[in-house]
């Protein structure tokens, strides 16, 4: 099928599935399901490639509660995982409409087979992704692909913690922040101007048809919420529906493949990972505040960058633990004992902060009236601090296109808490399955059974213990924390929200993986996955930059195979 | 013996550069000529007389749409009077492609959709259409020393934080031509054999406008570059553009220069920044054997010139 034969629909670049003529199937060379970070990056890379591209999106241009409920499902342990209709968005732009924008590439070690981390083998290396990271950075609007202080800044900056030299931790690597870019709104004009892309909104993919021999996909069925159905035909199909929905779609299409697509060996939905994150302890630093920098640096291209305390690869290997980073953080907001007007203001502003962000800021705990009153007192004691902060948030966050990424509180003394973000190990028993309940299209809803392992507790406990030791040995400071509380703190708010990883993992062995190194289902020659679902391991890094890099790599592969 | 080259529009920035380049050559003697505007020294008759005496004419008239049209008309009339098949190199503009998008070669249909300048350039090209011995050059946005619109003005905006990363509004293709490359191409066109009757695109898009602004700001030290919001751009266009244009014009009128005035960020400027148009210049590359200056080198030279000529 060539683009010329599709000219009739090519002229209408963005349409609603409800307006499509049902007597004619929509056809294309490549059909991408889902218009989040993955789907849009893939489509943009295929722009003007000569291949007709159909981009199907379940939602509309704005959030719609009825569409969002199609994401709801059940959770085995609600203390450990948030409901599946939170921390993801079913709309044009996908979850990038609410993401935080923290970008960093995976580390070299993340791709290695680490004997001490079960199932930790990627079939590709950092080298394979490196050519795509700069463009991924551009699409995420995170500036240059430069993730160390030396490469990102021409002029020297003050150290993060003066005098802190450690064999176990580095402090020169960076995270860079996207605007955060809503991929839908940012790139809609690019999709419009590409002559070969058609975006269909309100196109819920409800069925994926496998050919009788099970070796290829012959079509998709889409439906609008009011039941208007339509047939889609393409040479190649890509699921870019996020880590949870990809598993759902693969599992629920089980007419030819009895266990679901790509699931002959019961791998789809398993190895489900998020990240392990939390805030712990009190770090007293024996240095004046002027020798510390825990805030943002702004790169020449205007991007907010932040340094972290990162566990070195050598130490990960020696200690046989996963990847780990930590940041200097403010005291826990919920505790009025911090006596900080700004933190108390944030506490009181909880009703105005979106659920996904409020959860980690405030926890789910119900505060007593007394606690509430103490926070009010804190605000009254520091009205200028609170007003200054409110102004900064309005100017640099609310009304800025490039938003100040997070809350940075300048402490009055060199005392911080430690905010950590760690790799979760792949665990065969942590999984997404289909539940009993069905949505309006008759598609089974998911059940999330997220589980962590001793290995995960070990990664966090040993990293924190090492950091405490290094602080002490270098006489930089002391980290006070209760080692017994590590497991509680790392699961206090459950799995880190919004990072849905590993449910259709990449590998060379079809018994332990779902897709091959080009993200194609092992046994279905024209079905691909573009998502963090394919990551075999989770790294310390947030997933989106790598999702985009992998999508760009996939686009190139699709262009080459089409040629 | 040196060839005499009449340069119409010798006082604008392209004209000045051309005169410099012609003077620096070992084969040309430039003859500056102003036939439009207040300081005009040439009428049709004088122009016709001058044509007898020169080997080629370069028409690089800029300024208002009316002057662009008028100079081409005069030149055509003068040629008619002399009936002289002299080589003409006429500098037009890529604005003649209007709001076209995609890859554009010289065969592309012309359109006046992008405004009065486009109409004037199309008209000027039409006046010269029947002259058999000519090269029409359609340059991209000229940057480099002397270039007011795409270098000096942009530098001022970047330094004052009014311009920066424009997000989606700056995703358009930035078709640039370094001023020295433009001059080289014009000089080479003058010396092409008389049988040549060609139209050439000059310049190409190697980056987006956002990337151009970031690269330029870095070289100028106007960093960190700012993200300019849609809201802010709308405000500039709606409320600031008209009064600033007025101020610019009146300062120009009163003091002969408006370089100290901030200058309006107009909707036509923003349209250019978002237009996805990629000029194809392979014809010029082959015919003139051009070696294009890479943008980073062009920008370094521009920044150096701006520093040395800080006004
Ligand atoms: C609060 C929050 C903060 C975050 N912060 C960060 C961060 O700082 N850094 C980072 O790297 N990541 C962050 N993330 C994660 C980030 O948002 C995701 O990694 C990213 O959006 C995933 O992109 P995707 O394209 O794979 O999935 P999505 O963006 O979720 O897109 C999936 C698309 O598929 C569509 N779709 C689903 N099912 C169907 C169907 N059946 N038919 C048709 N279309 C369908 C959806 O409507 C959606 O548009 C955050 C997430 C949240 C919730």
Coordinates of N, CA and C in Angstrom, one line a residue, chain A residues 195-338:
Chain A
X195 N 2.8 15.4 5.6 CA 1.8 15.0 4.6 C 1.3 13.5 4.7
X196 N 2.1 12.8 5.5 CA 1.8 11.3 5.5 C 1.2 10.8 6.8
X197 N 0.8 11.7 7.7 CA 0.3 11.2 9.0 C -1.2 11.6 9.2
X198 N -2.0 10.7 9.5 CA -3.3 11.0 9.9 C -3.6 10.6 11.3
X199 N -4.1 11.6 12.1 CA -4.4 11.3 13.5 C -5.9 11.1 13.7
X200 N -6.3 10.0 14.3 CA -7.7 9.8 14.5 C -7.9 9.8 16.0
X201 N -8.8 10.8 16.4 CA -9.1 10.9 17.8 C -10.3 10.0 18.2
X202 N -10.4 9.8 19.5 CA -11.5 8.9 20.0 C -11.6 7.6 19.3
X203 N -10.4 7.1 19.0 CA -10.3 5.8 18.3 C -9.7 4.8 19.3
X204 N -10.6 4.2 20.1 CA -10.2 3.2 21.1 C -10.0 1.9 20.4
X205 N -8.8 1.4 20.4 CA -8.5 0.0 19.9 C -9.1 -1.0 20.8
X206 N -10.0 -1.8 20.3 CA -10.6 -2.7 21.2 C -10.4 -4.2 20.8
X207 N -9.8 -4.3 19.6 CA -9.6 -5.7 19.2 C -8.4 -5.7 18.2
X208 N -7.5 -6.7 18.4 CA -6.4 -6.8 17.5 C -6.6 -8.2 16.8
X209 N -6.7 -8.3 15.5 CA -7.0 -9.5 14.9 C -5.7 -10.2 14.4
X210 N -5.4 -11.4 14.9 CA -4.3 -12.2 14.4 C -4.8 -13.0 13.2
X211 N -3.8 -13.2 12.3 CA -4.2 -14.1 11.1 C -4.3 -15.6 11.6
X212 N -4.9 -16.4 10.8 CA -5.2 -17.8 11.3 C -4.0 -18.5 11.7
X213 N -2.8 -18.3 11.1 CA -1.6 -19.0 11.5 C -1.0 -18.3 12.7
X214 N -1.5 -17.2 13.1 CA -1.0 -16.5 14.3 C 0.3 -15.8 14.1
X215 N 0.8 -15.7 12.9 CA 2.1 -15.1 12.7 C 2.0 -13.7 12.3
X216 N 0.9 -13.2 12.0 CA 0.8 -11.7 11.7 C -0.6 -11.1 12.2
X217 N -0.6 -9.8 12.2 CA -1.8 -9.1 12.5 C -2.5 -8.7 11.3
X218 N -3.8 -9.0 11.2 CA -4.5 -8.7 9.9 C -5.3 -7.4 10.0
X219 N -5.6 -6.9 11.2 CA -6.4 -5.7 11.3 C -6.7 -5.3 12.8
X220 N -7.2 -4.2 13.0 CA -7.6 -3.7 14.3 C -9.1 -3.3 14.2
X221 N -9.7 -3.3 15.4 CA -11.1 -2.7 15.4 C -11.0 -1.5 16.4
X222 N -11.4 -0.4 15.9 CA -11.5 0.8 16.9 C -13.0 1.1 17.1
X223 N -13.2 1.7 18.3 CA -14.6 2.1 18.6 C -14.6 3.4 19.3
X224 N -15.6 4.2 19.0 CA -15.8 5.4 19.8 C -16.6 5.0 21.0
X225 N -16.6 5.9 22.0 CA -17.3 5.6 23.2 C -18.8 5.2 23.0
X226 N -19.4 5.9 22.0 CA -20.8 5.6 21.7 C -21.0 4.4 20.8
X227 N -20.0 3.6 20.6 CA -20.1 2.3 19.9 C -19.9 2.3 18.4
X228 N -19.5 3.4 17.8 CA -19.3 3.4 16.4 C -18.0 2.7 16.1
X229 N -18.0 1.6 15.4 CA -16.8 0.8 15.2 C -16.3 0.9 13.8
X230 N -15.0 0.6 13.7 CA -14.4 0.8 12.4 C -13.2 -0.2 12.3
X231 N -12.9 -0.5 11.0 CA -11.8 -1.5 10.8 C -10.6 -0.7 10.3
X232 N -9.4 -1.2 10.8 CA -8.1 -0.5 10.5 C -7.3 -1.6 9.8
X233 N -6.7 -1.2 8.7 CA -5.8 -2.2 8.0 C -4.4 -1.5 7.8
X234 N -3.4 -2.2 8.2 CA -2.0 -1.7 8.0 C -1.1 -2.8 7.7
X235 N 0.1 -2.5 7.2 CA 1.1 -3.5 7.0 C 1.8 -3.8 8.4
X236 N 2.0 -2.7 9.2 CA 2.7 -2.9 10.4 C 1.9 -2.2 11.5
X237 N 1.9 -2.8 12.7 CA 1.2 -2.2 13.8 C 2.1 -1.9 15.0
X238 N 2.0 -0.8 15.6 CA 2.8 -0.5 16.8 C 1.9 -0.1 18.0
X239 N 2.1 -0.9 19.1 CA 1.4 -0.5 20.3 C 2.2 0.5 21.1
X240 N 1.7 1.7 21.2 CA 2.4 2.8 22.0 C 1.4 3.2 23.1
X241 N 0.9 2.3 23.8 CA -0.2 2.6 24.7 C 0.2 2.6 26.2
X242 N 1.5 2.7 26.4 CA 1.9 2.8 27.8 C 2.1 1.4 28.4
X243 N 2.8 1.3 29.5 CA 3.2 0.1 30.1 C 2.1 -0.8 30.6
X244 N 1.0 -0.2 31.0 CA -0.1 -1.0 31.6 C -1.0 -1.4 30.4
X245 N -1.4 -0.5 29.6 CA -2.4 -0.8 28.5 C -1.8 -1.7 27.5
X246 N -0.5 -1.7 27.3 CA 0.1 -2.6 26.3 C -0.2 -4.0 26.8
X247 N 0.1 -4.3 28.1 CA -0.1 -5.6 28.6 C -1.6 -6.0 28.4
X248 N -2.5 -5.0 28.7 CA -3.9 -5.3 28.7 C -4.3 -5.7 27.2
X249 N -3.8 -4.9 26.3 CA -4.2 -5.2 24.9 C -3.7 -6.6 24.4
X250 N -2.4 -6.9 24.8 CA -1.8 -8.1 24.4 C -2.6 -9.3 25.0
X251 N -2.9 -9.2 26.3 CA -3.5 -10.3 27.0 C -5.0 -10.5 26.6
X252 N -5.7 -9.4 26.3 CA -7.1 -9.5 26.0 C -7.4 -10.0 24.6
X253 N -6.4 -10.0 23.7 CA -6.7 -10.5 22.4 C -6.2 -11.9 22.3
X254 N -7.1 -12.8 22.6 CA -6.7 -14.2 22.8 C -7.6 -15.2 22.0
X255 N -8.1 -14.7 20.9 CA -8.9 -15.7 20.1 C -8.0 -16.7 19.3
X256 N -6.9 -16.2 18.7 CA -6.0 -17.1 18.0 C -4.9 -17.6 19.0
X257 N -4.3 -16.7 19.6 CA -3.2 -17.0 20.6 C -4.0 -17.2 22.0
X258 N -4.1 -18.4 22.4 CA -5.0 -18.6 23.6 C -4.6 -17.9 24.8
X259 N -3.3 -17.6 25.0 CA -2.9 -16.9 26.2 C -2.8 -15.4 26.0
X260 N -3.1 -15.0 24.8 CA -3.0 -13.6 24.4 C -1.8 -13.4 23.5
X261 N -1.7 -12.3 22.8 CA -0.7 -12.1 21.9 C 0.7 -12.0 22.5
X262 N 1.6 -12.8 22.0 CA 3.0 -12.8 22.5 C 3.2 -13.4 23.8
X263 N 2.1 -14.2 24.2 CA 2.1 -14.7 25.6 C 2.1 -16.2 25.7
X264 N 2.7 -16.9 24.6 CA 2.8 -18.3 24.7 C 3.5 -18.8 25.9
X265 N 4.4 -18.0 26.4 CA 5.3 -18.5 27.5 C 4.9 -17.7 28.8
X266 N 3.8 -17.1 28.9 CA 3.3 -16.5 30.1 C 4.2 -15.4 30.6
X267 N 4.7 -14.6 29.7 CA 5.6 -13.5 30.2 C 4.9 -12.1 30.1
X268 N 3.9 -12.0 29.3 CA 3.2 -10.7 29.2 C 2.6 -10.3 30.5
X269 N 2.8 -9.1 30.9 CA 2.3 -8.5 32.2 C 3.1 -8.8 33.4
X270 N 4.1 -9.8 33.3 CA 5.0 -10.1 34.4 C 6.1 -9.1 34.4
X271 N 6.9 -9.3 35.5 CA 8.1 -8.4 35.7 C 7.8 -6.9 35.7
X272 N 6.6 -6.7 36.2 CA 6.1 -5.3 36.2 C 6.9 -4.5 37.3
X273 N 7.5 -3.4 36.8 CA 8.4 -2.6 37.7 C 7.9 -1.1 37.7
X274 N 8.1 -0.4 38.8 CA 8.0 1.0 38.8 C 9.4 1.5 39.3
X275 N 9.5 2.5 40.1 CA 10.8 2.8 40.8 C 10.5 2.7 42.3
X276 N 11.6 2.6 43.1 CA 11.5 2.6 44.5 C 12.0 4.0 45.0
X277 N 11.1 4.7 45.6 CA 11.4 6.1 46.0 C 10.9 6.4 47.3
X278 N 11.5 7.4 47.9 CA 11.1 7.8 49.2 C 12.0 8.9 49.8
X279 N 11.7 9.3 51.0 CA 12.4 10.4 51.7 C 12.8 9.8 53.0
X280 N 14.1 10.0 53.4 CA 14.5 9.4 54.7 C 15.5 10.2 55.4
X281 N 15.5 10.1 56.7 CA 16.6 10.6 57.6 C 16.8 12.1 57.7
X282 N 17.8 12.4 58.4 CA 18.2 13.8 58.6 C 19.7 13.9 58.3
X283 N 20.0 14.7 57.3 CA 21.5 14.8 57.0 C 22.0 16.1 57.5
X284 N 22.9 16.1 58.5 CA 23.5 17.3 59.0 C 24.8 17.5 58.3
X285 N 25.0 18.6 57.7 CA 26.3 18.7 57.0 C 27.1 19.7 57.7
X286 N 28.4 19.3 57.9 CA 29.3 20.2 58.7 C 30.0 21.2 57.8
X287 N 29.2 21.9 57.0 CA 29.7 22.9 56.1 C 28.8 24.1 56.2
X288 N 29.3 25.3 55.9 CA 28.3 26.4 55.9 C 27.4 26.2 54.6
X289 N 26.3 26.8 54.7 CA 25.4 26.7 53.5 C 26.0 27.1 52.2
X290 N 26.9 28.1 52.3 CA 27.6 28.6 51.1 C 28.4 27.5 50.4
X291 N 28.7 26.4 51.1 CA 29.5 25.4 50.4 C 28.6 24.3 49.9
X292 N 27.3 24.5 49.9 CA 26.4 23.5 49.4 C 25.6 24.1 48.3
X293 N 25.2 23.2 47.3 CA 24.3 23.6 46.3 C 23.3 22.5 46.0
X294 N 22.1 22.6 46.5 CA 21.1 21.5 46.3 C 20.0 21.9 45.3
X295 N 20.1 23.1 44.7 CA 19.1 23.6 43.8 C 19.4 23.3 42.4
X296 N 18.8 24.1 41.5 CA 19.0 23.9 40.1 C 20.1 24.8 39.5
X297 N 20.7 24.3 38.5 CA 21.6 25.1 37.6 C 20.9 25.3 36.3
X298 N 21.0 26.4 35.7 CA 20.3 26.6 34.4 C 21.4 26.6 33.3
X299 N 21.2 25.7 32.4 CA 22.2 25.6 31.3 C 22.0 26.7 30.3
X300 N 23.0 26.9 29.4 CA 23.0 28.0 28.4 C 21.7 28.0 27.6
X301 N 21.2 26.7 27.3 CA 20.0 26.7 26.5 C 18.7 26.8 27.4
X302 N 18.9 27.3 28.6 CA 17.8 27.6 29.4 C 17.1 26.5 30.2
X303 N 17.8 25.3 30.2 CA 17.2 24.2 30.8 C 17.6 24.0 32.3
X304 N 16.6 23.7 33.1 CA 16.9 23.5 34.5 C 17.6 22.1 34.6
X305 N 18.7 22.1 35.3 CA 19.5 20.9 35.5 C 19.7 20.8 37.0
X306 N 19.8 19.5 37.5 CA 20.0 19.3 38.9 C 21.0 18.2 39.1
X307 N 21.9 18.4 40.1 CA 22.9 17.3 40.4 C 22.3 16.4 41.4
X308 N 22.8 15.1 41.3 CA 22.4 14.2 42.3 C 23.6 13.4 42.9
X309 N 23.3 12.7 44.0 CA 24.3 11.9 44.6 C 24.0 10.5 43.9
X310 N 24.9 10.0 43.1 CA 24.6 8.8 42.3 C 25.6 7.7 42.7
X311 N 25.0 6.5 43.0 CA 25.8 5.3 43.3 C 26.6 4.9 42.1
X312 N 28.0 4.8 42.3 CA 28.8 4.5 41.2 C 28.6 3.0 40.7
X313 N 28.8 2.8 39.4 CA 28.6 1.4 38.9 C 29.5 0.4 39.6
X314 N 30.8 0.8 39.9 CA 31.7 -0.2 40.6 C 31.2 -0.6 41.9
X315 N 30.6 0.3 42.6 CA 30.0 0.0 44.0 C 28.8 -0.9 43.8
X316 N 28.0 -0.6 42.8 CA 26.8 -1.5 42.5 C 27.3 -2.9 42.3
X317 N 28.4 -3.1 41.6 CA 28.9 -4.4 41.3 C 29.4 -5.1 42.5
X318 N 30.3 -4.3 43.3 CA 30.9 -4.8 44.5 C 29.8 -5.2 45.5
X319 N 28.9 -4.3 45.6 CA 27.8 -4.6 46.7 C 26.7 -5.5 46.2
X320 N 26.7 -5.8 44.9 CA 25.7 -6.6 44.2 C 24.3 -6.0 44.5
X321 N 24.2 -4.7 44.2 CA 22.9 -4.1 44.4 C 22.5 -3.3 43.1
X322 N 21.3 -2.8 43.1 CA 20.8 -2.1 41.9 C 21.2 -0.6 41.9
X323 N 20.8 0.1 40.9 CA 21.2 1.5 40.7 C 20.4 2.4 41.7
X324 N 21.0 3.5 42.0 CA 20.4 4.4 43.1 C 20.9 5.8 43.0
X325 N 20.0 6.8 43.1 CA 20.4 8.2 43.2 C 19.7 8.8 44.4
X326 N 20.3 9.9 44.9 CA 19.6 10.6 46.0 C 19.8 12.1 45.8
X327 N 18.9 12.9 46.4 CA 19.0 14.3 46.3 C 18.8 14.9 47.7
X328 N 19.4 16.1 47.9 CA 19.2 16.8 49.2 C 17.8 17.4 49.1
X329 N 17.1 17.1 50.2 CA 15.7 17.4 50.1 C 15.3 18.2 51.4
X330 N 14.1 18.8 51.3 CA 13.6 19.5 52.4 C 13.0 18.6 53.4
X331 N 12.7 19.0 54.7 CA 12.1 18.1 55.7 C 10.7 17.7 55.2
X332 N 10.1 16.6 55.8 CA 8.8 16.1 55.4 C 7.8 17.2 55.6
X333 N 7.0 17.5 54.6 CA 6.1 18.6 54.6 C 5.0 18.5 55.7
X334 N 4.6 17.2 55.9 CA 3.4 17.0 56.8 C 3.7 17.3 58.3
X335 N 5.0 17.3 58.6 CA 5.4 17.5 60.0 C 5.5 19.0 60.3
X336 N 4.6 19.6 61.1 CA 4.7 21.1 61.3 C 6.0 21.5 62.1
X337 N 6.6 20.4 62.7 CA 7.8 20.7 63.5 C 8.9 21.3 62.7
X338 N 8.9 21.3 61.4 CA 9.9 21.9 60.6 C 9.9 23.4 60.7

